[in-house]
Amino acid sequence: MPELPEVETTRRGLLQHILHQQIVRVDVHRTDLREPLPMLFAKRVTGGSIADIRRRSKYLLIDLQFEQAGKLVMLVHLGMSGSLRICNEAEALRKHDHLVFHLSDKEQLRFHDPRRFGVVTLMLPEEEMTHRLLAHLGPEPFSDDFNVAYVKQALLRRHIPIKSALMDAKFVVGVGNIYASESLFLCGIHPLTPANQAAKHAKKIIQAVRQTLQAAIEAGGSTLRDYVQSKGETGYFQHKFNVYGRNGLPCVICKNEIKNKMLSCRATYWCDKCQPINA
DNA sequence: CAAGATTCCTGGTGGC
DNA sequence: TGCCACCAGGAATCTT
């Protein structure tokens, strides 16, 4: 379940490993991801050198530089179950290794995604700002655009629960189901609080979202060594949550029982005492 | 236009 | 042991 911290951890791990390498060959085992792989995908990326790896929301943007034909941006979304791993070419192919990028140093980058909620597509650099997957995204949580004035006005005109608002990428990107619950616990706001009522806590919400994501990125960072050494998955599952998945267990602060409820078909967790409904 | 429901997919889990 | 129902969830698309 890659949320923003795991995507960022993946980005940093990949940068250390494959920056400036060239894609010398691509094996395509499946083209039917969340949306079909672009036509002539393998042919189009072959020969490209990895000039940079950026992140926007939960999308990885891999800049490919070609000697003759200019530049291309490869966009990768890991969806629910996707991963990008560095493998030795001798390593046996796993089930669901849909794309295998052979790199100039004999290593491979493998896109693995059992549930196929992931996306891999291509665009020209000049298309980036207007691309349908990127054009309508809200501010990055760590950017200056995610500020008190913005959050206040955006929440005031919404009546949905604050947790739903946090998960809406048009409001802010990178806050998935897990970190929405975790962020709201940190700032003591009940997840069902209407967004317009939560607007007065804009500053606390911003701080909590940033702190929650930052802590998770650092947890991922602490396992970056493992990521590089084992070239495997990141340490996401080692991360400890305060409320997520802890229904019926005592609150880490007040020992009150953690509650949970499905909100828009998504599991939602909170502590009634630490997160009063009409705070 | 906003808000909520539905959809895509497969692996893991729990009940029997 | 096997079978089956169900859950996990990002984000687009639908319905109300």
XYZ file of N, CA and C in Angstrom, chain A residues 103-271:
507
model
N 19.197 -2.496 -17.484
C 20.000 -1.279 -17.394
C 21.434 -1.537 -17.830
N 22.128 -0.435 -18.114
C 23.467 -0.556 -18.706
C 24.471 -1.223 -17.772
N 24.202 -1.240 -16.468
C 25.173 -1.877 -15.571
C 24.784 -3.314 -15.223
N 23.960 -3.911 -16.058
C 23.576 -5.328 -15.916
C 22.541 -5.550 -14.817
N 22.137 -4.458 -14.131
C 21.060 -4.630 -13.171
C 19.742 -4.381 -13.878
N 18.676 -4.689 -13.161
C 17.353 -4.517 -13.745
C 16.464 -3.734 -12.801
N 15.571 -2.975 -13.392
C 14.504 -2.322 -12.639
C 13.232 -3.076 -12.985
N 12.569 -3.602 -11.953
C 11.375 -4.411 -12.226
C 10.139 -3.758 -11.619
N 9.133 -3.593 -12.448
C 7.835 -3.095 -11.983
C 6.957 -4.300 -11.682
N 6.593 -4.414 -10.407
C 5.857 -5.572 -9.903
C 4.533 -5.069 -9.331
N 3.414 -5.663 -9.728
C 2.132 -5.142 -9.250
C 1.015 -6.179 -9.348
N 0.840 -6.967 -8.281
C -0.169 -8.035 -8.322
C -1.572 -7.538 -8.667
N -2.007 -6.459 -8.049
C -3.405 -6.032 -8.260
C -3.594 -5.155 -9.484
N -2.500 -4.755 -10.061
C -2.550 -3.967 -11.306
C -3.412 -2.712 -11.173
N -3.321 -2.043 -10.026
C -3.912 -0.712 -9.872
C -2.899 0.343 -10.295
N -1.709 -0.090 -10.580
C -0.645 0.836 -10.948
C -0.810 1.344 -12.370
N -0.067 2.407 -12.671
C -0.090 3.007 -14.004
C 1.347 3.263 -14.447
N 1.620 2.965 -15.682
C 2.894 3.360 -16.289
C 2.558 3.999 -17.622
N 2.985 5.247 -17.802
C 2.696 5.896 -19.067
C 3.835 6.845 -19.440
N 3.735 7.425 -20.607
C 4.797 8.292 -21.129
C 4.227 9.628 -21.545
N 5.027 10.666 -21.378
C 4.607 11.983 -21.874
C 5.857 12.778 -22.237
N 5.642 13.813 -23.030
C 6.726 14.741 -23.320
C 6.838 15.704 -22.147
N 8.036 16.225 -21.885
C 8.206 17.142 -20.754
C 7.233 18.321 -20.809
N 6.970 18.824 -22.006
C 6.087 19.992 -22.114
C 4.623 19.649 -21.859
N 4.295 18.359 -21.852
C 2.916 17.947 -21.584
C 2.633 17.796 -20.085
N 3.695 17.867 -19.297
C 3.577 17.493 -17.894
C 2.532 18.307 -17.136
N 2.544 19.602 -17.311
C 1.639 20.458 -16.546
C 0.174 20.255 -16.924
N -0.063 19.794 -18.117
C -1.444 19.667 -18.593
C -1.895 18.221 -18.706
N -1.023 17.302 -18.350
C -1.394 15.888 -18.459
C -2.584 15.580 -17.553
N -3.478 14.744 -18.047
C -4.743 14.519 -17.326
C -4.536 13.958 -15.928
N -3.451 13.224 -15.701
C -3.234 12.652 -14.367
C -2.600 13.659 -13.408
N -2.025 14.716 -13.940
C -1.272 15.650 -13.100
C -1.897 17.036 -13.013
N -2.705 17.380 -14.007
C -3.162 18.765 -14.138
C -4.048 19.225 -12.975
N -4.825 18.317 -12.396
C -5.841 18.750 -11.423
C -5.464 18.430 -9.986
N -4.185 18.196 -9.762
C -3.746 17.847 -8.413
C -3.633 19.080 -7.531
N -3.988 18.919 -6.271
C -3.840 19.985 -5.291
C -2.387 20.155 -4.892
N -2.134 21.021 -3.907
C -0.757 21.302 -3.491
C -0.075 20.110 -2.812
N 1.227 20.089 -2.918
C 2.031 19.138 -2.157
C 1.957 19.524 -0.675
N 1.866 18.546 0.213
C 1.727 18.874 1.637
C 2.903 19.663 2.217
N 4.090 19.513 1.653
C 5.247 20.229 2.188
C 5.507 21.556 1.479
N 4.659 21.881 0.506
C 4.892 23.112 -0.239
C 4.272 24.315 0.464
N 4.717 25.510 0.082
C 4.189 26.746 0.649
C 2.732 26.974 0.241
N 2.318 26.310 -0.838
C 0.930 26.459 -1.282
C -0.058 25.819 -0.304
N 0.430 24.892 0.491
C -0.430 24.241 1.489
C -0.299 25.042 2.782
N -0.947 26.202 2.792
C -0.798 27.118 3.922
C -2.152 27.392 4.576
N -2.123 28.149 5.677
C -3.327 28.356 6.479
C -4.442 29.008 5.654
N -4.088 30.029 4.884
C -5.118 30.730 4.101
C -5.770 29.782 3.106
N -4.942 29.017 2.419
C -5.476 28.076 1.428
C -6.356 27.014 2.086
N -5.867 26.418 3.145
C -6.598 25.318 3.792
C -7.928 25.827 4.339
N -7.908 26.999 4.936
C -9.135 27.578 5.488
C -10.202 27.747 4.416
N -9.837 28.415 3.347
C -10.850 28.703 2.321
C -11.306 27.420 1.630
N -10.393 26.471 1.476
C -10.765 25.227 0.798
C -11.716 24.402 1.668
N -11.483 24.399 2.984
C -12.321 23.586 3.874
C -13.671 24.254 4.126
N -13.678 25.585 4.161
C -14.916 26.297 4.496
C -16.051 26.017 3.507
N -15.694 25.760 2.249
C -16.753 25.542 1.269
C -17.100 24.063 1.094
N -16.596 23.231 2.005
C -16.868 21.803 1.894
C -17.633 21.312 3.115
N -18.513 20.361 2.875
C -19.334 19.838 3.968
C -19.029 18.377 4.258
N -18.107 17.817 3.504
C -17.755 16.416 3.716
C -16.930 16.276 4.991
N -16.860 15.069 5.558
C -16.009 14.855 6.738
C -14.559 15.257 6.446
N -13.905 15.807 7.465
C -12.525 16.283 7.275
C -11.617 15.175 6.768
N -11.899 13.936 7.184
C -11.044 12.845 6.718
C -11.176 12.652 5.203
N -12.403 12.767 4.697
C -12.599 12.645 3.250
C -11.901 13.785 2.511
N -11.950 14.974 3.115
C -11.293 16.120 2.488
C -9.784 15.899 2.398
N -9.204 15.390 3.489
C -7.758 15.158 3.491
C -7.342 14.155 2.422
N -8.254 13.230 2.120
C -7.925 12.190 1.138
C -8.218 12.629 -0.293
N -8.800 13.815 -0.443
C -9.136 14.309 -1.772
C -7.909 14.993 -2.378
N -7.395 14.428 -3.457
C -6.153 14.937 -4.053
C -6.312 16.328 -4.646
N -7.546 16.785 -4.814
C -7.715 18.157 -5.302
C -7.487 19.157 -4.167
N -7.658 18.689 -2.923
C -7.403 19.538 -1.760
C -5.918 19.513 -1.387
N -5.401 18.311 -1.178
C -3.962 18.145 -0.916
C -3.597 16.745 -1.389
N -2.421 16.606 -1.964
C -2.025 15.289 -2.481
C -1.252 14.510 -1.420
N -1.227 13.230 -1.592
C -0.304 12.406 -0.817
C -0.811 11.912 0.516
N -2.046 12.256 0.881
C -2.591 11.777 2.149
C -3.593 10.669 1.842
N -3.182 9.455 2.001
C -4.039 8.304 1.753
C -4.810 7.907 2.992
N -5.449 6.785 2.915
C -6.350 6.369 3.983
C -5.660 6.234 5.337
N -4.503 5.652 5.344
C -3.807 5.411 6.613
C -3.401 6.736 7.266
N -2.734 7.596 6.492
C -2.199 8.821 7.088
C -3.276 9.870 7.327
N -4.437 9.718 6.712
C -5.553 10.606 7.043
C -5.977 10.358 8.488
N -6.185 9.101 8.847
C -6.527 8.781 10.235
C -5.411 9.184 11.190
N -4.186 8.890 10.824
C -3.050 9.187 11.709
C -2.875 10.691 11.921
N -3.036 11.471 10.857
C -2.870 12.926 10.969
C -3.934 13.522 11.883
N -5.176 13.040 11.741
C -6.262 13.604 12.541
C -6.117 13.226 14.015
N -5.580 12.051 14.273
C -5.309 11.690 15.674
C -4.279 12.660 16.251
N -3.264 12.943 15.474
C -2.178 13.805 15.956
C -2.676 15.207 16.302
N -3.644 15.728 15.553
C -4.114 17.084 15.859
C -5.424 17.079 16.649
N -5.881 15.898 17.066
C -7.017 15.834 17.976
C -8.343 16.214 17.361
N -8.496 15.948 16.063
C -9.739 16.279 15.376
C -10.437 14.990 14.959
N -11.717 14.904 15.271
C -12.499 13.715 14.929
C -12.637 13.612 13.406
N -12.440 12.418 12.842
C -12.474 12.284 11.373
C -13.814 12.640 10.738
N -14.901 12.569 11.518
C -16.212 12.883 10.944
C -16.568 14.366 11.056
N -15.706 15.166 11.656
C -15.961 16.606 11.741
C -16.168 17.180 10.337
N -17.267 17.904 10.122
C -17.450 18.512 8.797
C -16.275 19.432 8.461
N -15.863 19.390 7.204
C -14.679 20.154 6.790
C -14.814 21.630 7.148
N -16.003 22.202 6.951
C -16.161 23.639 7.219
C -15.986 23.974 8.696
N -16.325 23.007 9.575
C -16.087 23.235 11.010
C -14.622 23.038 11.380
N -13.954 22.169 10.635
C -12.536 21.904 10.912
C -11.644 23.026 10.389
N -12.224 23.894 9.553
C -11.422 24.939 8.911
C -10.686 25.808 9.930
N -11.304 26.020 11.096
C -10.669 26.883 12.098
C -9.407 26.246 12.684
N -9.228 24.957 12.430
C -8.020 24.274 12.921
C -6.984 24.099 11.817
N -7.066 24.939 10.803
C -6.199 24.785 9.622
C -4.727 24.635 9.995
N -4.282 25.477 10.897
C -2.853 25.445 11.235
C -2.460 24.093 11.843
N -3.305 23.627 12.779
C -3.023 22.339 13.420
C -3.048 21.193 12.413
N -4.001 21.278 11.472
C -4.145 20.219 10.467
C -2.904 20.165 9.580
N -2.461 21.332 9.133
C -1.262 21.388 8.280
C -0.063 20.787 9.010
N 0.106 21.222 10.251
C 1.252 20.724 11.031
C 1.172 19.212 11.209
N -0.039 18.721 11.499
C -0.195 17.283 11.764
C 0.066 16.452 10.508
N -0.444 16.933 9.379
C -0.223 16.207 8.119
C 1.277 16.149 7.817
N 1.929 17.277 7.955
C 3.370 17.312 7.643
C 4.165 16.436 8.598
N 3.812 16.534 9.872
C 4.567 15.773 10.871
C 4.384 14.275 10.656
N 3.153 13.889 10.350
C 2.857 12.469 10.138
C 3.603 11.925 8.919
N 3.528 12.687 7.834
C 4.203 12.234 6.612
C 5.721 12.248 6.780
N 6.212 13.295 7.438
C 7.666 13.409 7.638
C 8.194 12.238 8.467
N 7.450 11.900 9.528
C 7.880 10.781 10.380
C 7.906 9.489 9.585
N 6.915 9.327 8.720
C 6.853 8.092 7.930
C 7.974 8.052 6.897
N 8.272 9.214 6.310
C 9.378 9.253 5.349
C 10.688 8.923 6.060
N 10.841 9.461 7.267
C 12.069 9.176 8.004
C 12.147 7.708 8.401
N 11.000 7.124 8.725
C 10.977 5.680 9.010
C 11.396 4.908 7.767
N 10.916 5.369 6.615
C 11.332 4.751 5.356
C 12.804 4.998 5.112
N 13.237 6.219 5.449
C 14.638 6.559 5.268
C 15.554 5.703 6.114
N 15.069 5.366 7.302
C 15.905 4.549 8.182
C 16.057 3.130 7.653
N 15.130 2.759 6.773
C 15.252 1.421 6.190
C 15.805 1.511 4.772
N 16.224 2.744 4.395
C 16.750 2.929 3.046
C 17.992 2.064 2.840
N 18.767 1.912 3.915
C 19.948 1.067 3.837
C 19.536 -0.360 3.458
N 18.474 -0.826 4.113
C 17.963 -2.163 3.790
C 17.488 -2.208 2.344
N 16.838 -1.118 1.965
C 16.321 -1.043 0.605
C 17.461 -1.209 -0.391
N 18.553 -0.494 -0.116
C 19.687 -0.547 -1.033
C 20.381 -1.901 -0.963
N 20.555 -2.380 0.263
C 21.278 -3.643 0.410
C 20.498 -4.820 -0.159
N 19.264 -4.901 0.240
C 18.475 -6.053 -0.190
C 17.844 -5.776 -1.546
N 17.810 -4.485 -1.894
C 17.172 -4.092 -3.146
C 15.738 -4.602 -3.212
N 15.124 -4.658 -2.070
C 13.780 -5.207 -1.984
C 12.756 -4.144 -1.673
N 11.751 -4.535 -0.989
C 10.675 -3.611 -0.646
C 11.161 -2.631 0.421
N 10.451 -1.544 0.543
C 10.808 -0.581 1.582
C 10.240 -1.042 2.922
N 10.553 -0.290 3.953
C 10.193 -0.713 5.299
C 8.838 -0.249 5.773
N 7.972 -0.042 4.837
C 6.659 0.515 5.135
C 5.930 -0.223 6.252
N 5.932 -1.544 6.193
C 5.122 -2.323 7.129
C 5.696 -2.331 8.535
N 6.919 -1.832 8.675
C 7.484 -1.767 10.022
C 7.005 -0.524 10.753
N 6.364 0.352 9.993
C 5.939 1.603 10.598
C 4.837 1.356 11.631
N 4.954 2.035 12.749
C 3.966 1.855 13.814
C 2.897 2.944 13.731
N 1.651 2.534 13.849
C 0.555 3.488 13.772
C -0.051 3.727 15.153
N -0.576 4.933 15.356
C -1.232 5.267 16.617
C -2.670 4.781 16.662
N -3.369 4.892 15.542
C -4.774 4.468 15.516
C -5.082 3.480 14.387
N -4.418 3.621 13.256
C -4.771 2.796 12.086
C -4.652 1.304 12.404
N -5.734 0.586 12.169
C -5.743 -0.859 12.386
C -5.822 -1.278 13.843
N -6.055 -0.301 14.742
C -5.999 -0.604 16.176
C -7.384 -0.580 16.832
N -8.424 -0.840 16.075
C -9.759 -0.813 16.670
C -9.863 -1.797 17.829
N -10.464 -1.306 18.935
C -10.619 -2.123 20.131
C -9.410 -2.106 21.046
N -8.276 -1.645 20.549
C -7.070 -1.578 21.376
C -7.035 -0.249 22.119
N -6.281 -0.164 23.221
C -6.236 1.084 23.983
C -5.480 2.190 23.240
N -6.021 3.402 23.339
C -5.353 4.583 22.778
C -3.970 4.727 23.410
N -2.987 5.055 22.598
C -1.616 5.173 23.104
C -1.467 6.351 24.070
N -2.411 7.305 24.013
C -2.349 8.462 24.902
C -3.183 8.232 26.165
N -4.477 7.906 25.979
C -5.412 7.910 27.119
C -5.966 6.537 27.460
N -5.594 5.509 26.713
C -6.024 4.123 26.967
C -7.492 3.864 26.643
N -8.192 4.890 26.181
C -9.572 4.696 25.736
C -9.559 3.778 24.502
N -10.663 3.073 24.309
C -10.728 2.115 23.209
C -10.772 2.828 21.853
N -9.929 2.412 20.930
C -9.915 3.002 19.578
C -11.160 2.539 18.822
N -11.848 3.493 18.210
C -13.068 3.198 17.462
C -12.737 3.066 15.978
N -13.618 2.377 15.270
C -13.459 2.396 13.819
C -14.794 2.288 13.118
N -14.813 2.773 11.886
C -16.035 2.838 11.097
C -15.624 2.938 9.639
N -16.476 2.402 8.756
C -16.220 2.567 7.335
C -16.765 3.928 6.910
N -15.912 4.721 6.315
C -16.329 6.023 5.806
C -16.005 6.036 4.316
N -17.038 6.176 3.494
C -16.855 6.067 2.045
C -16.079 4.796 1.683
N -16.499 3.705 2.310
C -15.886 2.400 2.026
C -14.418 2.324 2.416
N -13.976 3.211 3.324
C -12.594 3.144 3.763
C -12.549 3.068 5.289
N -11.740 2.159 5.794
C -11.612 1.982 7.238
C -11.061 3.265 7.862
N -11.706 3.703 8.936
C -11.363 4.969 9.583
C -11.231 4.723 11.081
N -10.182 5.238 11.689
C -9.901 4.939 13.097
C -9.695 6.237 13.878
N -10.152 6.219 15.129
C -9.947 7.405 15.975
C -10.157 7.067 17.440
N -9.790 8.027 18.302
C -10.020 7.902 19.738
C -11.034 8.976 20.134
